[in-house]
Coordinates of C-alpha atoms and ligand atoms in Angstrom, one line a residue:
M219 CA -70.0 -41.4 -162.8
T220 CA -71.8 -38.5 -162.5
P221 CA -71.5 -37.1 -159.2
K222 CA -74.6 -36.8 -156.5
V223 CA -76.4 -33.3 -156.4
K224 CA -77.5 -33.1 -153.8
R225 CA -81.7 -30.9 -153.4
D226 CA -82.3 -28.8 -151.3
F227 CA -86.5 -27.3 -150.2
L228 CA -86.4 -23.6 -149.2
R229 CA -88.9 -23.5 -151.3
V230 CA -92.1 -25.3 -153.4
A231 CA -91.1 -24.3 -156.6
D232 CA -88.0 -26.2 -155.6
L233 CA -89.8 -29.0 -156.8
T234 CA -91.9 -29.6 -160.1
A235 CA -95.0 -30.9 -159.8
D236 CA -94.5 -34.5 -160.4
E237 CA -92.4 -34.5 -157.6
L238 CA -94.2 -32.7 -155.1
R239 CA -97.3 -35.5 -155.9
Q240 CA -95.3 -38.2 -154.9
I241 CA -93.9 -36.9 -152.0
L242 CA -97.6 -36.1 -150.8
E243 CA -98.6 -39.5 -152.0
H244 CA -95.3 -41.3 -149.9
A245 CA -97.2 -38.8 -147.5
K246 CA -100.3 -40.5 -147.2
A247 CA -98.6 -44.4 -147.7
M248 CA -96.0 -43.0 -144.2
K249 CA -99.5 -41.8 -142.6
N250 CA -102.1 -45.1 -142.8
Q251 CA -98.9 -47.3 -142.5
R252 CA -98.4 -45.6 -139.0
S253 CA -102.0 -45.9 -137.9
Y254 CA -101.2 -49.4 -138.1
G255 CA -97.7 -49.0 -136.3
A256 CA -95.7 -49.8 -138.8
H257 CA -93.0 -48.1 -138.8
R258 CA -90.1 -48.7 -141.5
R259 CA -86.8 -47.0 -141.2
P260 CA -85.5 -46.1 -144.0
L261 CA -83.4 -43.0 -142.6
E262 CA -81.1 -45.9 -139.8
G263 CA -78.0 -44.7 -139.0
R264 CA -79.0 -40.8 -140.2
S265 CA -78.9 -37.8 -138.4
V266 CA -79.8 -34.3 -138.7
A267 CA -79.7 -30.8 -137.5
L268 CA -82.4 -29.1 -137.0
I269 CA -81.6 -25.0 -135.8
F270 CA -84.4 -22.4 -134.9
E271 CA -83.9 -19.0 -134.7
K272 CA -87.5 -18.2 -134.2
P273 CA -90.2 -19.6 -132.3
S274 CA -92.0 -23.1 -133.2
T275 CA -94.4 -25.6 -131.9
R276 CA -95.6 -27.2 -134.9
T277 CA -92.2 -27.5 -137.4
R278 CA -90.0 -28.7 -134.3
V279 CA -92.1 -30.9 -132.7
S280 CA -93.3 -33.0 -136.4
F281 CA -89.6 -33.0 -137.8
E282 CA -87.8 -34.1 -134.3
V283 CA -90.9 -37.1 -134.1
G284 CA -90.5 -37.6 -137.8
A285 CA -87.1 -38.0 -138.5
F286 CA -87.0 -40.6 -135.1
E287 CA -89.3 -42.5 -136.7
L288 CA -87.3 -43.0 -140.1
G289 CA -84.9 -43.6 -137.8
A290 CA -82.7 -40.5 -138.0
H291 CA -81.3 -39.2 -135.3
P292 CA -82.4 -35.9 -134.6
V293 CA -79.8 -33.0 -133.0
V294 CA -82.1 -29.9 -131.7
L295 CA -80.5 -26.7 -132.2
S296 CA -81.4 -22.8 -130.8
T297 CA -79.2 -20.7 -132.0
R298 CA -78.7 -19.5 -128.6
D299 CA -76.7 -22.2 -127.8
M300 CA -74.5 -22.5 -130.7
Q301 CA -71.8 -20.5 -132.2
L302 CA -73.7 -19.6 -134.5
G303 CA -75.2 -17.2 -131.9
R304 CA -72.2 -16.2 -131.4
G305 CA -70.8 -14.7 -135.0
E306 CA -69.4 -18.1 -136.3
S307 CA -70.7 -17.8 -139.7
I308 CA -73.8 -19.8 -141.1
V309 CA -71.3 -20.4 -144.0
D310 CA -69.2 -21.5 -141.6
T311 CA -71.6 -23.3 -139.6
A312 CA -73.2 -25.3 -142.9
R313 CA -69.3 -26.7 -143.4
T314 CA -69.0 -27.9 -140.2
L315 CA -73.2 -29.7 -140.1
S316 CA -71.5 -31.3 -143.2
R317 CA -68.8 -33.4 -141.9
Y318 CA -71.6 -34.5 -138.9
V319 CA -75.2 -33.9 -139.9
H320 CA -76.9 -35.6 -143.4
A321 CA -79.5 -32.6 -144.0
I322 CA -80.2 -29.7 -142.5
V323 CA -83.5 -28.1 -141.5
L324 CA -83.7 -24.0 -140.7
R325 CA -86.1 -21.7 -139.7
T326 CA -84.9 -18.6 -139.6
A327 CA -85.7 -14.6 -140.6
A328 CA -84.5 -13.6 -144.5
H329 CA -84.5 -16.0 -147.3
E330 CA -81.5 -15.8 -148.6
R331 CA -79.7 -16.7 -145.1
I332 CA -81.5 -20.1 -145.9
E333 CA -79.6 -19.7 -149.9
T334 CA -77.1 -18.7 -148.2
L335 CA -76.3 -22.0 -145.7
A336 CA -77.9 -24.6 -148.6
A337 CA -74.7 -23.0 -150.7
A338 CA -72.0 -23.5 -147.8
A339 CA -74.3 -27.4 -147.4
T340 CA -73.0 -30.0 -148.7
V341 CA -75.9 -31.7 -147.3
P342 CA -79.6 -31.4 -148.2
V343 CA -81.2 -28.7 -146.1
I344 CA -84.5 -28.0 -145.6
N345 CA -86.7 -24.6 -145.2
A346 CA -88.8 -25.1 -141.7
L347 CA -89.9 -21.4 -141.9
T348 CA -88.2 -18.2 -143.7
D349 CA -89.6 -14.6 -143.6
D350 CA -90.6 -15.5 -147.7
H351 CA -91.3 -18.9 -147.6
H352 CA -93.0 -22.0 -145.7
P353 CA -93.2 -24.8 -148.3
C354 CA -93.7 -27.2 -145.6
Q355 CA -96.4 -26.3 -144.1
I356 CA -98.1 -26.4 -147.7
L357 CA -97.0 -29.7 -148.2
A358 CA -98.8 -30.5 -144.8
D359 CA -101.9 -28.5 -146.5
L360 CA -101.8 -29.9 -150.1
M361 CA -102.0 -32.8 -148.1
T362 CA -105.0 -32.4 -146.5
V363 CA -106.7 -30.6 -149.0
R364 CA -106.1 -34.1 -150.5
E365 CA -107.7 -35.7 -147.9
R366 CA -110.2 -33.9 -148.0
K367 CA -111.3 -33.3 -151.0
G368 CA -110.2 -36.1 -152.8
A369 CA -108.3 -34.6 -155.5
L370 CA -106.3 -30.9 -155.9
E371 CA -107.8 -30.6 -159.1
G372 CA -110.8 -28.3 -160.0
L373 CA -111.1 -26.5 -156.8
R374 CA -111.3 -23.1 -155.7
Y375 CA -108.7 -21.8 -153.6
A376 CA -109.2 -18.2 -151.9
W377 CA -106.2 -16.6 -148.8
I378 CA -107.2 -14.0 -147.2
G379 CA -104.5 -12.0 -145.6
D380 CA -101.3 -10.5 -146.2
A381 CA -98.3 -11.7 -148.4
N382 CA -96.4 -13.6 -146.3
N383 CA -94.7 -16.0 -146.2
V384 CA -97.2 -19.0 -145.8
A385 CA -98.9 -17.2 -148.3
R386 CA -95.1 -17.1 -151.0
S387 CA -95.5 -20.6 -150.7
W388 CA -99.1 -21.2 -152.1
V389 CA -98.7 -18.7 -154.5
E390 CA -95.7 -20.9 -155.5
A391 CA -97.8 -24.4 -155.5
A392 CA -101.4 -22.8 -156.9
G393 CA -98.4 -22.3 -160.2
R394 CA -96.1 -25.2 -159.9
L395 CA -99.4 -27.2 -160.0
G396 CA -102.4 -25.7 -161.9
L397 CA -104.4 -24.3 -159.4
T398 CA -107.2 -22.0 -158.9
L399 CA -106.4 -19.7 -156.3
T400 CA -107.4 -16.2 -155.4
V401 CA -105.4 -13.8 -153.0
A402 CA -107.1 -11.1 -150.9
S403 CA -105.5 -8.8 -149.2
P404 CA -106.1 -4.6 -148.5
E405 CA -103.7 -1.9 -150.2
G406 CA -100.3 -2.4 -149.1
Y407 CA -100.6 -6.1 -148.4
G408 CA -100.8 -8.2 -151.2
F409 CA -98.0 -9.6 -153.6
L410 CA -96.5 -7.8 -157.2
S411 CA -97.9 -8.8 -159.9
A412 CA -95.0 -10.1 -161.4
E413 CA -94.5 -12.7 -158.3
L414 CA -98.0 -14.2 -159.2
P415 CA -97.9 -17.0 -161.7
A416 CA -100.7 -17.9 -164.3
G417 CA -104.3 -18.8 -162.6
V418 CA -103.6 -16.7 -159.6
Q419 CA -105.9 -14.2 -159.5
Q420 CA -105.8 -11.5 -157.0
V421 CA -108.1 -8.8 -155.1
V422 CA -109.1 -6.1 -152.6
D423 CA -111.8 -7.3 -151.3
P424 CA -112.1 -10.8 -149.0
R425 CA -115.7 -11.4 -149.9
E426 CA -114.9 -11.5 -153.7
A427 CA -111.9 -14.0 -153.2
A428 CA -114.2 -16.4 -151.1
R429 CA -117.4 -15.9 -153.5
G430 CA -117.1 -19.8 -154.7
A431 CA -114.2 -21.4 -152.3
D432 CA -113.5 -25.1 -151.9
V433 CA -110.9 -24.2 -150.3
V434 CA -110.3 -21.1 -147.5
I435 CA -106.8 -19.5 -146.7
T436 CA -105.6 -17.6 -143.4
D437 CA -102.9 -16.9 -141.0
V438 CA -102.2 -14.2 -138.6
W439 CA -102.1 -10.3 -139.9
A440 CA -99.0 -10.1 -137.9
S441 CA -96.2 -12.7 -138.1
M442 CA -93.2 -13.5 -136.5
G443 CA -91.0 -10.6 -136.1
Q444 CA -93.9 -8.0 -137.0
E445 CA -95.2 -7.8 -133.7
G446 CA -94.5 -3.8 -133.8
D447 CA -96.8 -3.4 -136.8
A448 CA -99.5 -5.7 -135.5
A449 CA -101.8 -2.3 -134.8
A450 CA -101.2 -0.3 -137.3
R451 CA -102.4 -4.4 -139.5
R452 CA -104.9 -4.8 -137.2
D453 CA -106.7 -1.7 -138.6
A454 CA -106.0 -2.5 -141.9
F455 CA -107.0 -6.1 -142.3
A456 CA -110.5 -4.8 -140.1
G457 CA -112.6 -6.7 -142.7
Y458 CA -110.9 -9.7 -143.5
Q459 CA -111.2 -12.0 -140.5
V460 CA -112.7 -15.3 -141.5
N461 CA -115.7 -15.7 -140.0
T462 CA -119.4 -17.2 -141.0
A463 CA -120.3 -13.8 -142.9
L464 CA -117.6 -15.0 -144.9
L465 CA -117.7 -17.8 -145.3
G466 CA -120.5 -17.7 -146.4
E467 CA -120.0 -16.8 -149.2
A468 CA -117.7 -20.2 -149.8
N469 CA -119.1 -23.1 -151.3
P470 CA -121.2 -25.3 -149.0
N471 CA -118.5 -27.5 -147.0
A472 CA -116.0 -25.3 -147.4
L473 CA -112.3 -26.0 -146.0
L474 CA -111.1 -23.7 -144.3
L475 CA -107.5 -23.6 -142.7
H476 CA -105.0 -22.6 -141.3
C477 CA -101.0 -23.0 -140.6
L478 CA -101.3 -21.9 -136.6
P479 CA -100.5 -20.9 -134.4
A480 CA -104.6 -18.8 -134.8
H481 CA -105.0 -15.7 -133.3
R482 CA -108.4 -16.8 -132.5
G483 CA -111.0 -13.7 -132.6
E484 CA -108.5 -11.6 -134.8
E485 CA -107.8 -13.2 -138.5
V486 CA -110.2 -16.7 -137.6
E487 CA -113.3 -15.5 -135.7
A488 CA -112.9 -17.8 -132.4
A489 CA -115.1 -20.9 -132.9
L490 CA -114.4 -21.5 -136.3
I491 CA -111.4 -23.5 -136.1
D492 CA -113.0 -26.0 -134.1
E493 CA -116.4 -26.8 -136.7
P494 CA -116.1 -30.0 -138.2
G495 CA -115.6 -27.1 -142.0
A496 CA -112.0 -26.2 -140.4
A497 CA -109.1 -28.9 -140.9
V498 CA -106.6 -27.5 -139.3
W499 CA -105.8 -29.9 -136.2
D500 CA -105.7 -32.8 -139.3
E501 CA -103.4 -29.9 -141.4
A502 CA -101.2 -30.0 -138.0
E503 CA -100.6 -33.3 -138.1
N504 CA -100.1 -33.6 -141.9
R505 CA -97.3 -31.5 -140.9
L506 CA -95.4 -35.2 -139.6
H507 CA -96.6 -36.6 -142.1
A508 CA -95.6 -34.4 -144.5
Q509 CA -92.5 -33.8 -143.6
K510 CA -91.6 -37.6 -143.4
A511 CA -92.3 -38.2 -146.9
L512 CA -89.8 -35.6 -147.9
L513 CA -86.8 -36.4 -145.4
E514 CA -87.1 -39.7 -147.0
F515 CA -86.8 -38.0 -151.3
L516 CA -84.1 -35.5 -150.2
M517 CA -82.2 -38.3 -148.5
R518 CA -82.6 -41.1 -149.0
Ligands
CP239 N1 -97.6 -23.4 -138.2 C1 -96.2 -23.8 -138.0 O1 -95.2 -24.2 -138.6 O2 -96.5 -23.9 -136.3 P1 -95.2 -23.8 -135.7 O3 -94.7 -21.8 -136.3 O4 -95.6 -23.9 -134.3 O5 -94.2 -24.0 -135.9
NVA240 N1 -96.3 -16.1 -140.6 C1 -96.3 -16.8 -139.2 C2 -96.1 -18.4 -139.6 C3 -96.4 -19.4 -139.3 C4 -96.1 -20.7 -138.8 C5 -95.4 -16.6 -139.6 O1 -94.2 -16.0 -140.3 O2 -95.4 -16.2 -138.2

């Protein structure tokens, strides 16, 4: 008998286009069922470890509630309460946790850290954000675009901001699904051209990216861990705020996405987040449904 190969979700490219579509479709069905108060509990009797080495509101709560709703027991851990915080290695932690739980979700800084964990774990590992990738966010973002626009294809996507974790996961999604994405970043804050798949273009002028866009996506200028660089980044990104003028370049009814937390008045005009064209609260909610579908996909 061929041994079962465990699957991880460390980056968007870990899933095929078909698998991504399948997860999004399942997430939609789960959202629908939940609105009728119906819960299947396909992961009854299983447990999921959720380890946070950086702060989190949405990811933490959506995974904890999502695991519970699937019938699994979420074990929420912060490094400071674990031997991991006292120097036990990530490999030994992975081996130990694999004897107790059926999946491990990790938010950490260096992406290599989650790769090391995944290599040593014998259960599926899910990336809850690293410095380089935020793939769970993109599942929710894609789900939100499908809900609001009816389909992912045939749209123009604009990323306004730096080449951060969320942007890199968007770039991978565009590559996988064949989406037309334009990234606008100041010089020195963009992607290397080798990182960009066909269909993804990079420009410096945010108006060029926003022009004719159907979906405009942004994120903070200084991510977690870059706080010391925030002042320099505020200077570099002046002119990159997603505001009424910039959205005026986009198509009418363009959708605004932001993974949150936002610095209102900095990367995004303060009131825009509450306008009907912004889908950020649906986007935040969809983390729950998309991750439930992902957990079931990896753990079933
Ligand atoms: N968008 C997101 O990942 O939010 P949290 O940092 O609150 O989890
Ligand atoms: N790019 C942001 C995303 C937060 C969810 C960060 O890494 O801080």
